[in-house]
Amino acid sequence: LYDQKAEWGPCYYDAGQVLTSYATYDLPFGRGRKFGNTMNKAADAIVGGWQVNGILSLHTGFPLTISGPDASNTNSRGARANCLTPVQIFGKQNSPDQGYQYFGASAFGTPDPGTFGTCGVATVRGPGLHTLDLSISKFFPVTERQKLEFRSEFVNFTNTPILNAPNTGLGNTLGLLQSAQGARQIQFALKYHF
């Protein structure tokens, strides 16, 4: 734990590549818009004036450190496994133990008695994140200065699985990924601006 060379590596929340993009688009339907400029007020109240917003988030996975037993008998809090071969990343490969076998466990082994594990920090990178959040909204004028806003938001619009990290401890479940964050969420809001 006090060997700086053994502890050198990317921080646990380091995402090597990150892209976040936001877009807002006023749909071209309704009064004062490209299509339906002469639309009557009743139809415009339903069809016109809608706005769509989207947030696209993409990033690579976070670093994972493979832990092992304290074969050194030094009560090390940072005991690691031995790295035997290059790690094979399977990604979303179904496992008979339910879930995904995200990476190959055969690349790691138990350190010899009286030694520290040979694996460094951040030997493997976990699954990345690919999500699209979307919202649609419309303003209903009440007076010249007051308006009512209707809004519907879709968090994780595409319902893409947001995978948690696989197991990083030596054993039968090493590399096994069995959990994910919640699925798509939809919420509605009504807001009065004055």
CSV table of C-alpha atoms in Angstrom, one decimal:
chain,number,residue,atom,x,y,z
A,1,LEU,CA,0.0,0.0,0.0
A,2,TYR,CA,3.0,2.4,0.6
A,3,ASP,CA,4.8,1.4,-2.6
A,4,GLN,CA,4.1,4.4,-4.9
A,5,LYS,CA,5.1,2.5,-8.1
A,6,ALA,CA,2.6,-0.3,-7.3
A,7,GLU,CA,-0.2,2.3,-6.6
A,8,TRP,CA,0.4,4.3,-9.8
A,9,GLY,CA,-2.5,4.3,-12.2
A,10,PRO,CA,-5.7,6.1,-13.2
A,11,CYS,CA,-8.1,7.2,-10.5
A,12,TYR,CA,-11.2,5.1,-10.0
A,13,TYR,CA,-13.5,7.7,-11.6
A,14,ASP,CA,-11.3,8.4,-14.6
A,15,ALA,CA,-13.3,8.1,-17.9
A,16,GLY,CA,-10.8,8.3,-20.7
A,17,GLN,CA,-13.3,9.6,-23.3
A,18,VAL,CA,-16.4,11.7,-22.5
A,19,LEU,CA,-19.0,13.3,-24.8
A,20,THR,CA,-22.0,15.1,-23.6
A,21,SER,CA,-24.2,16.9,-26.1
A,22,TYR,CA,-27.4,19.0,-25.6
A,23,ALA,CA,-29.8,20.0,-28.3
A,24,THR,CA,-33.1,22.1,-28.3
A,25,TYR,CA,-35.4,22.1,-31.2
A,26,ASP,CA,-38.7,24.1,-31.6
A,27,LEU,CA,-41.0,21.9,-33.7
A,28,PRO,CA,-42.1,23.9,-36.8
A,29,PHE,CA,-45.8,23.4,-36.3
A,30,GLY,CA,-48.4,26.0,-35.2
A,31,ARG,CA,-49.0,29.8,-35.4
A,32,GLY,CA,-45.8,31.8,-36.2
A,33,ARG,CA,-44.1,28.6,-37.4
A,34,LYS,CA,-43.2,27.2,-40.8
A,35,PHE,CA,-46.2,24.8,-40.9
A,36,GLY,CA,-49.7,25.8,-39.8
A,37,ASN,CA,-49.1,29.5,-39.6
A,38,THR,CA,-52.8,30.1,-40.2
A,39,MET,CA,-53.9,27.4,-37.9
A,40,ASN,CA,-57.0,28.3,-35.7
A,41,LYS,CA,-56.4,28.8,-32.0
A,42,ALA,CA,-57.9,25.6,-30.8
A,43,ALA,CA,-55.7,23.5,-33.1
A,44,ASP,CA,-52.7,25.5,-32.3
A,45,ALA,CA,-53.3,24.9,-28.6
A,46,ILE,CA,-52.9,21.2,-29.2
A,47,VAL,CA,-50.4,20.9,-32.1
A,48,GLY,CA,-48.4,24.1,-32.1
A,49,GLY,CA,-45.6,25.4,-30.0
A,50,TRP,CA,-43.9,22.2,-28.9
A,51,GLN,CA,-40.2,22.0,-28.1
A,52,VAL,CA,-38.0,18.9,-27.9
A,53,ASN,CA,-34.8,18.8,-25.8
A,54,GLY,CA,-32.2,16.0,-25.7
A,55,ILE,CA,-29.1,15.2,-23.8
A,56,LEU,CA,-26.7,12.6,-25.2
A,57,SER,CA,-24.1,11.2,-22.8
A,58,LEU,CA,-21.4,8.8,-23.9
A,59,HIS,CA,-18.3,7.8,-21.9
A,60,THR,CA,-15.9,5.0,-21.6
A,61,GLY,CA,-15.8,2.7,-18.5
A,62,PHE,CA,-14.2,3.4,-15.2
A,63,PRO,CA,-10.9,1.7,-14.1
A,64,LEU,CA,-11.3,-1.5,-12.1
A,65,THR,CA,-8.6,-3.0,-9.8
A,66,ILE,CA,-8.6,-6.8,-9.3
A,67,SER,CA,-8.3,-7.7,-5.7
A,68,GLY,CA,-7.0,-10.9,-4.2
A,69,PRO,CA,-6.3,-12.4,-0.8
A,70,ASP,CA,-3.5,-11.0,1.5
A,71,ALA,CA,-0.9,-13.6,0.6
A,72,SER,CA,1.8,-11.4,2.0
A,73,ASN,CA,0.4,-11.6,5.5
A,74,THR,CA,1.1,-7.9,6.1
A,75,ASN,CA,-2.6,-7.0,6.7
A,76,SER,CA,-2.5,-5.0,3.4
A,77,ARG,CA,-5.6,-3.1,2.6
A,78,GLY,CA,-4.8,-3.1,-1.1
A,79,ALA,CA,-4.2,-6.9,-1.7
A,80,ARG,CA,-4.2,-7.7,-5.4
A,81,ALA,CA,-4.4,-10.7,-7.6
A,82,ASN,CA,-1.6,-11.9,-9.9
A,83,CYS,CA,-1.9,-10.9,-13.5
A,84,LEU,CA,-1.2,-14.1,-15.6
A,85,THR,CA,-2.2,-13.2,-19.1
A,86,PRO,CA,-3.7,-10.2,-21.0
A,87,VAL,CA,-7.4,-9.7,-20.0
A,88,GLN,CA,-10.0,-10.7,-22.5
A,89,ILE,CA,-13.0,-8.3,-22.4
A,90,PHE,CA,-16.2,-10.1,-23.4
A,91,GLY,CA,-18.6,-7.2,-22.8
A,92,LYS,CA,-22.2,-8.4,-22.8
A,93,GLN,CA,-21.5,-12.2,-23.0
A,94,ASN,CA,-24.3,-14.1,-21.2
A,95,SER,CA,-23.2,-16.1,-18.2
A,96,PRO,CA,-24.7,-19.4,-16.9
A,97,ASP,CA,-24.7,-17.7,-13.5
A,98,GLN,CA,-27.1,-15.1,-14.8
A,99,GLY,CA,-25.8,-11.8,-15.9
A,100,TYR,CA,-22.8,-11.0,-18.1
A,101,GLN,CA,-19.3,-12.5,-17.9
A,102,TYR,CA,-17.8,-9.1,-18.7
A,103,PHE,CA,-14.1,-10.2,-18.7
A,104,GLY,CA,-12.2,-13.4,-18.5
A,105,ALA,CA,-11.4,-14.6,-15.0
A,106,SER,CA,-8.6,-16.9,-16.2
A,107,ALA,CA,-6.2,-13.9,-16.7
A,108,PHE,CA,-5.9,-13.6,-12.9
A,109,GLY,CA,-4.6,-15.9,-10.1
A,110,THR,CA,-3.8,-16.1,-6.4
A,111,PRO,CA,-0.4,-14.7,-5.3
A,112,ASP,CA,2.1,-17.1,-3.9
A,113,PRO,CA,2.3,-17.2,-0.1
A,114,GLY,CA,4.5,-14.4,1.3
A,115,THR,CA,4.2,-12.2,-1.9
A,116,PHE,CA,2.1,-9.3,-3.1
A,117,GLY,CA,-0.1,-9.7,-6.2
A,118,THR,CA,1.4,-8.6,-9.5
A,119,CYS,CA,-1.6,-6.7,-10.8
A,120,GLY,CA,-1.5,-2.9,-10.7
A,121,VAL,CA,-4.1,-0.3,-10.3
A,122,ALA,CA,-6.9,-0.2,-13.0
A,123,THR,CA,-6.1,-3.5,-14.8
A,124,VAL,CA,-9.5,-3.5,-16.4
A,125,ARG,CA,-12.0,-0.9,-17.5
A,126,GLY,CA,-15.7,-1.5,-16.8
A,127,PRO,CA,-18.6,-0.9,-19.1
A,128,GLY,CA,-19.2,2.6,-20.4
A,129,LEU,CA,-22.3,4.7,-20.5
A,130,HIS,CA,-24.5,5.5,-23.5
A,131,THR,CA,-27.7,7.3,-22.7
A,132,LEU,CA,-30.2,9.7,-24.2
A,133,ASP,CA,-32.5,11.8,-22.1
A,134,LEU,CA,-35.3,13.5,-23.8
A,135,SER,CA,-38.0,16.0,-22.9
A,136,ILE,CA,-40.9,17.6,-24.7
A,137,SER,CA,-42.6,20.8,-23.5
A,138,LYS,CA,-45.2,23.4,-24.5
A,139,PHE,CA,-46.0,26.8,-23.1
A,140,PHE,CA,-49.6,27.9,-22.9
A,141,PRO,CA,-49.9,31.7,-22.6
A,142,VAL,CA,-52.3,32.9,-19.8
A,143,THR,CA,-51.6,36.6,-20.0
A,144,GLU,CA,-48.9,38.7,-21.6
A,145,ARG,CA,-46.5,38.0,-18.7
A,146,GLN,CA,-47.9,34.7,-17.3
A,147,LYS,CA,-47.8,31.3,-18.9
A,148,LEU,CA,-48.3,27.6,-18.1
A,149,GLU,CA,-45.7,25.1,-19.0
A,150,PHE,CA,-46.4,21.4,-19.6
A,151,ARG,CA,-43.4,19.2,-19.7
A,152,SER,CA,-42.7,15.4,-20.1
A,153,GLU,CA,-39.3,14.0,-19.4
A,154,PHE,CA,-37.8,10.7,-20.4
A,155,VAL,CA,-34.7,9.8,-18.4
A,156,ASN,CA,-32.8,7.1,-20.4
A,157,PHE,CA,-35.3,7.5,-23.3
A,158,THR,CA,-33.8,4.5,-25.3
A,159,ASN,CA,-34.0,2.3,-22.2
A,160,THR,CA,-30.4,1.3,-22.7
A,161,PRO,CA,-29.1,-0.8,-19.8
A,162,ILE,CA,-26.8,1.3,-17.5
A,163,LEU,CA,-24.5,-1.5,-16.3
A,164,ASN,CA,-22.8,-1.5,-12.9
A,165,ALA,CA,-19.2,-2.7,-12.5
A,166,PRO,CA,-18.5,-6.4,-12.6
A,167,ASN,CA,-17.1,-8.3,-9.6
A,168,THR,CA,-13.4,-7.5,-9.1
A,169,GLY,CA,-12.5,-10.0,-6.3
A,170,LEU,CA,-10.8,-13.3,-7.0
A,171,GLY,CA,-13.2,-16.2,-6.9
A,172,ASN,CA,-16.0,-17.8,-8.8
A,173,THR,CA,-17.7,-14.6,-9.7
A,174,LEU,CA,-14.7,-12.6,-10.9
A,175,GLY,CA,-15.7,-10.6,-14.0
A,176,LEU,CA,-19.4,-11.4,-13.5
A,177,LEU,CA,-21.7,-8.4,-14.0
A,178,GLN,CA,-25.1,-9.0,-12.4
A,179,SER,CA,-26.7,-5.6,-11.8
A,180,ALA,CA,-27.7,-2.4,-13.6
A,181,GLN,CA,-29.2,0.9,-12.7
A,182,GLY,CA,-32.9,1.6,-13.3
A,183,ALA,CA,-34.7,1.5,-16.6
A,184,ARG,CA,-36.4,4.3,-18.4
A,185,GLN,CA,-38.2,6.8,-16.2
A,186,ILE,CA,-41.0,9.0,-17.4
A,187,GLN,CA,-42.3,12.0,-15.5
A,188,PHE,CA,-44.7,14.8,-16.2
A,189,ALA,CA,-44.7,18.4,-14.8
A,190,LEU,CA,-47.0,21.4,-14.9
A,191,LYS,CA,-45.4,24.7,-14.1
A,192,TYR,CA,-46.9,28.2,-13.7
A,193,HIS,CA,-44.7,31.1,-14.7
A,194,PHE,CA,-45.6,34.5,-13.4
